[in-house]
JSON list of C-alpha atoms in Angstrom, two decimals:
[
{"chain": "A", "resi": 41, "resn": "MET", "atom": "CA", "xyz": [-12.29, 144.78, 40.58]},
{"chain": "A", "resi": 42, "resn": "LEU", "atom": "CA", "xyz": [-11.85, 141.13, 39.63]},
{"chain": "A", "resi": 43, "resn": "ASN", "atom": "CA", "xyz": [-11.14, 140.54, 35.98]},
{"chain": "A", "resi": 44, "resn": "ALA", "atom": "CA", "xyz": [-12.45, 137.58, 34.02]},
{"chain": "A", "resi": 45, "resn": "GLY", "atom": "CA", "xyz": [-10.68, 134.48, 35.28]},
{"chain": "A", "resi": 46, "resn": "ASP", "atom": "CA", "xyz": [-9.47, 136.03, 38.55]},
{"chain": "A", "resi": 47, "resn": "SER", "atom": "CA", "xyz": [-12.02, 134.14, 40.65]},
{"chain": "A", "resi": 48, "resn": "GLN", "atom": "CA", "xyz": [-10.82, 130.89, 39.09]},
{"chain": "A", "resi": 49, "resn": "ARG", "atom": "CA", "xyz": [-7.22, 131.92, 39.79]},
{"chain": "A", "resi": 50, "resn": "VAL", "atom": "CA", "xyz": [-8.10, 132.43, 43.48]},
{"chain": "A", "resi": 51, "resn": "ALA", "atom": "CA", "xyz": [-9.73, 128.98, 43.59]},
{"chain": "A", "resi": 52, "resn": "GLU", "atom": "CA", "xyz": [-6.69, 127.38, 41.92]},
{"chain": "A", "resi": 53, "resn": "LEU", "atom": "CA", "xyz": [-4.34, 129.16, 44.34]},
{"chain": "A", "resi": 54, "resn": "MET", "atom": "CA", "xyz": [-6.33, 127.83, 47.27]},
{"chain": "A", "resi": 55, "resn": "ARG", "atom": "CA", "xyz": [-6.26, 124.26, 45.97]},
{"chain": "A", "resi": 56, "resn": "GLU", "atom": "CA", "xyz": [-2.54, 124.48, 45.19]},
{"chain": "A", "resi": 57, "resn": "THR", "atom": "CA", "xyz": [-1.85, 125.89, 48.65]},
{"chain": "A", "resi": 58, "resn": "ALA", "atom": "CA", "xyz": [-3.90, 123.18, 50.34]},
{"chain": "A", "resi": 59, "resn": "ALA", "atom": "CA", "xyz": [-2.04, 120.51, 48.36]},
{"chain": "A", "resi": 60, "resn": "ALA", "atom": "CA", "xyz": [1.39, 121.98, 49.16]},
{"chain": "A", "resi": 61, "resn": "GLU", "atom": "CA", "xyz": [1.00, 123.24, 52.73]},
{"chain": "A", "resi": 62, "resn": "LEU", "atom": "CA", "xyz": [-1.98, 121.60, 54.43]},
{"chain": "A", "resi": 63, "resn": "LEU", "atom": "CA", "xyz": [-2.54, 118.08, 53.15]},
{"chain": "A", "resi": 64, "resn": "PRO", "atom": "CA", "xyz": [1.08, 116.90, 53.56]},
{"chain": "A", "resi": 65, "resn": "ARG", "atom": "CA", "xyz": [0.99, 118.05, 57.19]},
{"chain": "A", "resi": 66, "resn": "PHE", "atom": "CA", "xyz": [-2.47, 116.69, 57.99]},
{"chain": "A", "resi": 67, "resn": "ARG", "atom": "CA", "xyz": [-2.08, 113.96, 60.62]},
{"chain": "A", "resi": 68, "resn": "ASN", "atom": "CA", "xyz": [1.71, 114.43, 60.30]},
{"chain": "A", "resi": 69, "resn": "LEU", "atom": "CA", "xyz": [2.40, 117.33, 62.67]},
{"chain": "A", "resi": 70, "resn": "ALA", "atom": "CA", "xyz": [5.08, 117.00, 65.33]},
{"chain": "A", "resi": 71, "resn": "LYS", "atom": "CA", "xyz": [4.31, 118.46, 68.76]},
{"chain": "A", "resi": 72, "resn": "HIS", "atom": "CA", "xyz": [6.75, 121.33, 68.20]},
{"chain": "A", "resi": 73, "resn": "GLU", "atom": "CA", "xyz": [4.80, 122.31, 65.05]},
{"chain": "A", "resi": 74, "resn": "ILE", "atom": "CA", "xyz": [1.70, 123.20, 67.12]},
{"chain": "A", "resi": 75, "resn": "ARG", "atom": "CA", "xyz": [1.55, 126.07, 69.59]},
{"chain": "A", "resi": 76, "resn": "GLU", "atom": "CA", "xyz": [-0.97, 128.30, 71.30]},
{"chain": "A", "resi": 77, "resn": "LYS", "atom": "CA", "xyz": [-1.24, 131.94, 70.28]},
{"chain": "A", "resi": 78, "resn": "LYS", "atom": "CA", "xyz": [-3.24, 132.38, 73.46]},
{"chain": "A", "resi": 79, "resn": "PRO", "atom": "CA", "xyz": [-4.86, 129.75, 75.68]},
{"chain": "A", "resi": 80, "resn": "GLY", "atom": "CA", "xyz": [-7.10, 127.53, 73.56]},
{"chain": "A", "resi": 81, "resn": "ASP", "atom": "CA", "xyz": [-6.19, 129.25, 70.26]},
{"chain": "A", "resi": 82, "resn": "LEU", "atom": "CA", "xyz": [-3.89, 126.97, 68.28]},
{"chain": "A", "resi": 83, "resn": "VAL", "atom": "CA", "xyz": [-1.63, 127.77, 65.37]},
{"chain": "A", "resi": 84, "resn": "THR", "atom": "CA", "xyz": [0.47, 125.29, 63.40]},
{"chain": "A", "resi": 85, "resn": "VAL", "atom": "CA", "xyz": [3.30, 125.53, 60.93]},
{"chain": "A", "resi": 86, "resn": "ALA", "atom": "CA", "xyz": [0.66, 124.70, 58.30]},
{"chain": "A", "resi": 87, "resn": "ASP", "atom": "CA", "xyz": [-1.34, 127.86, 59.17]},
{"chain": "A", "resi": 88, "resn": "VAL", "atom": "CA", "xyz": [1.72, 130.06, 58.78]},
{"chain": "A", "resi": 89, "resn": "ALA", "atom": "CA", "xyz": [3.02, 128.43, 55.59]},
{"chain": "A", "resi": 90, "resn": "SER", "atom": "CA", "xyz": [-0.44, 128.46, 54.03]},
{"chain": "A", "resi": 91, "resn": "GLU", "atom": "CA", "xyz": [-0.95, 132.16, 54.77]},
{"chain": "A", "resi": 92, "resn": "GLN", "atom": "CA", "xyz": [2.45, 133.05, 53.32]},
{"chain": "A", "resi": 93, "resn": "ARG", "atom": "CA", "xyz": [1.77, 131.13, 50.11]},
{"chain": "A", "resi": 94, "resn": "LEU", "atom": "CA", "xyz": [-1.72, 132.62, 49.77]},
{"chain": "A", "resi": 95, "resn": "ALA", "atom": "CA", "xyz": [-0.43, 136.17, 50.33]},
{"chain": "A", "resi": 96, "resn": "SER", "atom": "CA", "xyz": [2.22, 135.71, 47.66]},
{"chain": "A", "resi": 97, "resn": "GLY", "atom": "CA", "xyz": [-0.28, 134.29, 45.17]},
{"chain": "A", "resi": 98, "resn": "LEU", "atom": "CA", "xyz": [-2.96, 136.90, 45.87]},
{"chain": "A", "resi": 99, "resn": "ALA", "atom": "CA", "xyz": [-0.38, 139.64, 45.26]},
{"chain": "A", "resi": 100, "resn": "LYS", "atom": "CA", "xyz": [0.01, 138.27, 41.74]},
{"chain": "A", "resi": 101, "resn": "ILE", "atom": "CA", "xyz": [-3.75, 138.28, 41.12]},
{"chain": "A", "resi": 102, "resn": "LEU", "atom": "CA", "xyz": [-4.31, 141.85, 42.38]},
{"chain": "A", "resi": 103, "resn": "PRO", "atom": "CA", "xyz": [-0.94, 143.58, 42.77]},
{"chain": "A", "resi": 104, "resn": "GLY", "atom": "CA", "xyz": [-0.79, 146.15, 45.55]},
{"chain": "A", "resi": 105, "resn": "VAL", "atom": "CA", "xyz": [-3.86, 144.88, 47.38]},
{"chain": "A", "resi": 106, "resn": "PRO", "atom": "CA", "xyz": [-2.88, 144.09, 50.99]},
{"chain": "A", "resi": 107, "resn": "VAL", "atom": "CA", "xyz": [-3.64, 140.80, 52.74]},
{"chain": "A", "resi": 108, "resn": "VAL", "atom": "CA", "xyz": [-5.22, 140.77, 56.18]},
{"chain": "A", "resi": 109, "resn": "GLY", "atom": "CA", "xyz": [-4.44, 137.25, 57.30]},
{"chain": "A", "resi": 110, "resn": "GLU", "atom": "CA", "xyz": [-5.29, 135.63, 60.60]},
{"chain": "A", "resi": 111, "resn": "GLU", "atom": "CA", "xyz": [-1.67, 134.93, 61.47]},
{"chain": "A", "resi": 112, "resn": "GLY", "atom": "CA", "xyz": [-0.48, 138.32, 60.25]},
{"chain": "A", "resi": 113, "resn": "VAL", "atom": "CA", "xyz": [-3.08, 140.04, 62.43]},
{"chain": "A", "resi": 114, "resn": "HIS", "atom": "CA", "xyz": [-1.87, 138.05, 65.41]},
{"chain": "A", "resi": 115, "resn": "ALA", "atom": "CA", "xyz": [1.59, 139.54, 64.84]},
{"chain": "A", "resi": 116, "resn": "ASP", "atom": "CA", "xyz": [0.28, 143.03, 63.94]},
{"chain": "A", "resi": 117, "resn": "PRO", "atom": "CA", "xyz": [-3.29, 143.73, 65.15]},
{"chain": "A", "resi": 118, "resn": "SER", "atom": "CA", "xyz": [-3.35, 147.07, 63.28]},
{"chain": "A", "resi": 119, "resn": "LEU", "atom": "CA", "xyz": [-3.75, 145.15, 60.00]},
{"chain": "A", "resi": 120, "resn": "VAL", "atom": "CA", "xyz": [-7.45, 144.75, 60.84]},
{"chain": "A", "resi": 121, "resn": "ASP", "atom": "CA", "xyz": [-7.84, 148.49, 60.22]},
{"chain": "A", "resi": 122, "resn": "LEU", "atom": "CA", "xyz": [-7.25, 147.86, 56.50]},
{"chain": "A", "resi": 123, "resn": "ILE", "atom": "CA", "xyz": [-10.67, 146.19, 56.27]},
{"chain": "A", "resi": 124, "resn": "ALA", "atom": "CA", "xyz": [-12.50, 149.36, 57.35]},
{"chain": "A", "resi": 125, "resn": "ARG", "atom": "CA", "xyz": [-10.63, 151.86, 55.16]},
{"chain": "A", "resi": 126, "resn": "PRO", "atom": "CA", "xyz": [-13.14, 153.89, 53.16]},
{"chain": "A", "resi": 127, "resn": "GLY", "atom": "CA", "xyz": [-12.40, 153.29, 49.48]},
{"chain": "A", "resi": 128, "resn": "GLY", "atom": "CA", "xyz": [-9.76, 150.69, 50.34]},
{"chain": "A", "resi": 129, "resn": "THR", "atom": "CA", "xyz": [-9.47, 147.14, 49.06]},
{"chain": "A", "resi": 130, "resn": "CYS", "atom": "CA", "xyz": [-7.95, 144.16, 50.84]},
{"chain": "A", "resi": 131, "resn": "TRP", "atom": "CA", "xyz": [-7.96, 140.40, 50.94]},
{"chain": "A", "resi": 132, "resn": "VAL", "atom": "CA", "xyz": [-9.09, 138.76, 54.19]},
{"chain": "A", "resi": 133, "resn": "VAL", "atom": "CA", "xyz": [-7.57, 135.31, 54.68]},
{"chain": "A", "resi": 134, "resn": "ASP", "atom": "CA", "xyz": [-8.07, 132.48, 57.12]},
{"chain": "A", "resi": 135, "resn": "PRO", "atom": "CA", "xyz": [-5.44, 130.04, 55.85]},
{"chain": "A", "resi": 136, "resn": "LEU", "atom": "CA", "xyz": [-6.67, 127.17, 58.02]},
{"chain": "A", "resi": 137, "resn": "ASP", "atom": "CA", "xyz": [-10.10, 127.53, 59.54]},
{"chain": "A", "resi": 138, "resn": "GLY", "atom": "CA", "xyz": [-10.49, 124.77, 62.10]},
{"chain": "A", "resi": 139, "resn": "THR", "atom": "CA", "xyz": [-6.90, 124.58, 63.26]},
{"chain": "A", "resi": 140, "resn": "ALA", "atom": "CA", "xyz": [-7.86, 122.63, 66.41]},
{"chain": "A", "resi": 141, "resn": "ASN", "atom": "CA", "xyz": [-9.51, 119.97, 64.24]},
{"chain": "A", "resi": 142, "resn": "PHE", "atom": "CA", "xyz": [-6.54, 119.91, 61.87]},
{"chain": "A", "resi": 143, "resn": "ALA", "atom": "CA", "xyz": [-4.07, 119.58, 64.76]},
{"chain": "A", "resi": 144, "resn": "ALA", "atom": "CA", "xyz": [-6.15, 116.77, 66.28]},
{"chain": "A", "resi": 145, "resn": "GLY", "atom": "CA", "xyz": [-6.32, 114.88, 62.97]},
{"chain": "A", "resi": 146, "resn": "ARG", "atom": "CA", "xyz": [-10.03, 115.53, 62.44]},
{"chain": "A", "resi": 147, "resn": "ASP", "atom": "CA", "xyz": [-11.04, 116.16, 58.84]},
{"chain": "A", "resi": 148, "resn": "ARG", "atom": "CA", "xyz": [-13.23, 119.23, 59.47]},
{"chain": "A", "resi": 149, "resn": "PHE", "atom": "CA", "xyz": [-11.21, 122.23, 58.34]},
{"chain": "A", "resi": 150, "resn": "ALA", "atom": "CA", "xyz": [-11.24, 124.74, 55.52]},
{"chain": "A", "resi": 151, "resn": "MET", "atom": "CA", "xyz": [-9.48, 127.66, 53.89]},
{"chain": "A", "resi": 152, "resn": "ILE", "atom": "CA", "xyz": [-11.33, 130.97, 53.53]},
{"chain": "A", "resi": 153, "resn": "ILE", "atom": "CA", "xyz": [-10.59, 134.06, 51.45]},
{"chain": "A", "resi": 154, "resn": "CYS", "atom": "CA", "xyz": [-12.70, 137.12, 50.83]},
{"chain": "A", "resi": 155, "resn": "LEU", "atom": "CA", "xyz": [-12.11, 140.32, 48.93]},
{"chain": "A", "resi": 156, "resn": "VAL", "atom": "CA", "xyz": [-13.31, 143.52, 50.60]},
{"chain": "A", "resi": 157, "resn": "ARG", "atom": "CA", "xyz": [-13.68, 146.82, 48.77]},
{"chain": "A", "resi": 158, "resn": "ASP", "atom": "CA", "xyz": [-14.88, 149.98, 50.47]},
{"chain": "A", "resi": 159, "resn": "ARG", "atom": "CA", "xyz": [-15.86, 147.97, 53.58]},
{"chain": "A", "resi": 160, "resn": "LYS", "atom": "CA", "xyz": [-18.07, 145.57, 51.58]},
{"chain": "A", "resi": 161, "resn": "THR", "atom": "CA", "xyz": [-17.33, 141.97, 50.67]},
{"chain": "A", "resi": 162, "resn": "ILE", "atom": "CA", "xyz": [-17.29, 141.63, 46.90]},
{"chain": "A", "resi": 163, "resn": "GLY", "atom": "CA", "xyz": [-15.96, 138.09, 46.61]},
{"chain": "A", "resi": 164, "resn": "GLY", "atom": "CA", "xyz": [-15.61, 135.03, 48.78]},
{"chain": "A", "resi": 165, "resn": "TRP", "atom": "CA", "xyz": [-14.14, 131.54, 48.49]},
{"chain": "A", "resi": 166, "resn": "ILE", "atom": "CA", "xyz": [-14.32, 128.64, 50.92]},
{"chain": "A", "resi": 167, "resn": "LEU", "atom": "CA", "xyz": [-12.41, 125.43, 50.28]},
{"chain": "A", "resi": 168, "resn": "ASP", "atom": "CA", "xyz": [-13.49, 122.36, 52.24]},
{"chain": "A", "resi": 169, "resn": "VAL", "atom": "CA", "xyz": [-9.98, 120.96, 52.06]},
{"chain": "A", "resi": 170, "resn": "PRO", "atom": "CA", "xyz": [-10.54, 117.30, 53.05]},
{"chain": "A", "resi": 171, "resn": "ASN", "atom": "CA", "xyz": [-13.44, 116.95, 50.59]},
{"chain": "A", "resi": 172, "resn": "ASP", "atom": "CA", "xyz": [-12.01, 119.24, 47.88]},
{"chain": "A", "resi": 173, "resn": "ARG", "atom": "CA", "xyz": [-15.25, 121.24, 47.65]},
{"chain": "A", "resi": 174, "resn": "MET", "atom": "CA", "xyz": [-15.06, 124.91, 46.67]},
{"chain": "A", "resi": 175, "resn": "ALA", "atom": "CA", "xyz": [-17.87, 127.40, 47.24]},
{"chain": "A", "resi": 176, "resn": "ALA", "atom": "CA", "xyz": [-17.37, 130.79, 45.62]},
{"chain": "A", "resi": 177, "resn": "VAL", "atom": "CA", "xyz": [-19.34, 133.98, 45.24]},
{"chain": "A", "resi": 178, "resn": "GLU", "atom": "CA", "xyz": [-18.76, 137.26, 43.49]},
{"chain": "A", "resi": 179, "resn": "LYS", "atom": "CA", "xyz": [-20.98, 140.27, 43.99]},
{"chain": "A", "resi": 180, "resn": "GLY", "atom": "CA", "xyz": [-23.68, 140.18, 41.33]},
{"chain": "A", "resi": 181, "resn": "GLN", "atom": "CA", "xyz": [-22.57, 136.77, 40.01]},
{"chain": "A", "resi": 182, "resn": "GLY", "atom": "CA", "xyz": [-24.27, 134.33, 42.37]},
{"chain": "A", "resi": 183, "resn": "VAL", "atom": "CA", "xyz": [-22.85, 131.34, 44.19]},
{"chain": "A", "resi": 184, "resn": "THR", "atom": "CA", "xyz": [-21.07, 128.34, 42.74]},
{"chain": "A", "resi": 185, "resn": "LEU", "atom": "CA", "xyz": [-20.15, 125.02, 44.30]},
{"chain": "A", "resi": 186, "resn": "ASN", "atom": "CA", "xyz": [-17.29, 123.33, 42.45]},
{"chain": "A", "resi": 187, "resn": "GLY", "atom": "CA", "xyz": [-17.93, 125.67, 39.53]},
{"chain": "A", "resi": 188, "resn": "VAL", "atom": "CA", "xyz": [-21.64, 124.84, 39.22]},
{"chain": "A", "resi": 189, "resn": "ALA", "atom": "CA", "xyz": [-24.21, 127.56, 39.91]},
{"chain": "A", "resi": 190, "resn": "VAL", "atom": "CA", "xyz": [-26.21, 127.03, 43.08]},
{"chain": "A", "resi": 191, "resn": "HIS", "atom": "CA", "xyz": [-29.90, 127.82, 42.75]},
{"chain": "A", "resi": 192, "resn": "GLY", "atom": "CA", "xyz": [-32.54, 127.91, 45.41]},
{"chain": "A", "resi": 193, "resn": "LYS", "atom": "CA", "xyz": [-34.25, 130.03, 47.98]},
{"chain": "A", "resi": 194, "resn": "ALA", "atom": "CA", "xyz": [-32.44, 131.55, 50.90]},
{"chain": "A", "resi": 195, "resn": "PRO", "atom": "CA", "xyz": [-32.98, 129.55, 54.06]},
{"chain": "A", "resi": 196, "resn": "VAL", "atom": "CA", "xyz": [-35.67, 130.72, 56.44]},
{"chain": "A", "resi": 197, "resn": "GLY", "atom": "CA", "xyz": [-34.75, 131.18, 60.08]},
{"chain": "A", "resi": 198, "resn": "PRO", "atom": "CA", "xyz": [-31.43, 131.13, 61.82]},
{"chain": "A", "resi": 199, "resn": "PRO", "atom": "CA", "xyz": [-28.70, 128.76, 60.65]},
{"chain": "A", "resi": 200, "resn": "ASN", "atom": "CA", "xyz": [-28.10, 125.65, 62.71]}
]
């Protein structure tokens, strides 16, 4: 599904989006740029702008593959159904994971993208935006952190 170089293109898109839409707004949001989707669930102008930019860029990497984004799903909950389509492919995007932290000026937030094909995740990318650390995985290719292969045993027991 992903061609050679596509995973790197996703990572570059994420970094470019963070630089253009998230970092300039970090600790610079006006009150009117933050709202609640529902009680306790924040969304900012940065979430919306980031998702729009990611969707546009992902459409160039895999034309015709729909994007199921957090903010898009809020507007149209039926988009979630795209993830479970037998034989279907879609991008799943959280353009700003940790919005409450971001809105409060705390530097614990990320951007997450995964590629789902036939109800299975075949690729995933997580960008720790404040620390510019990128973890990526492609089915059958292993995990990388900032482009370097991660080796080791799977952790034993539940995550903390």
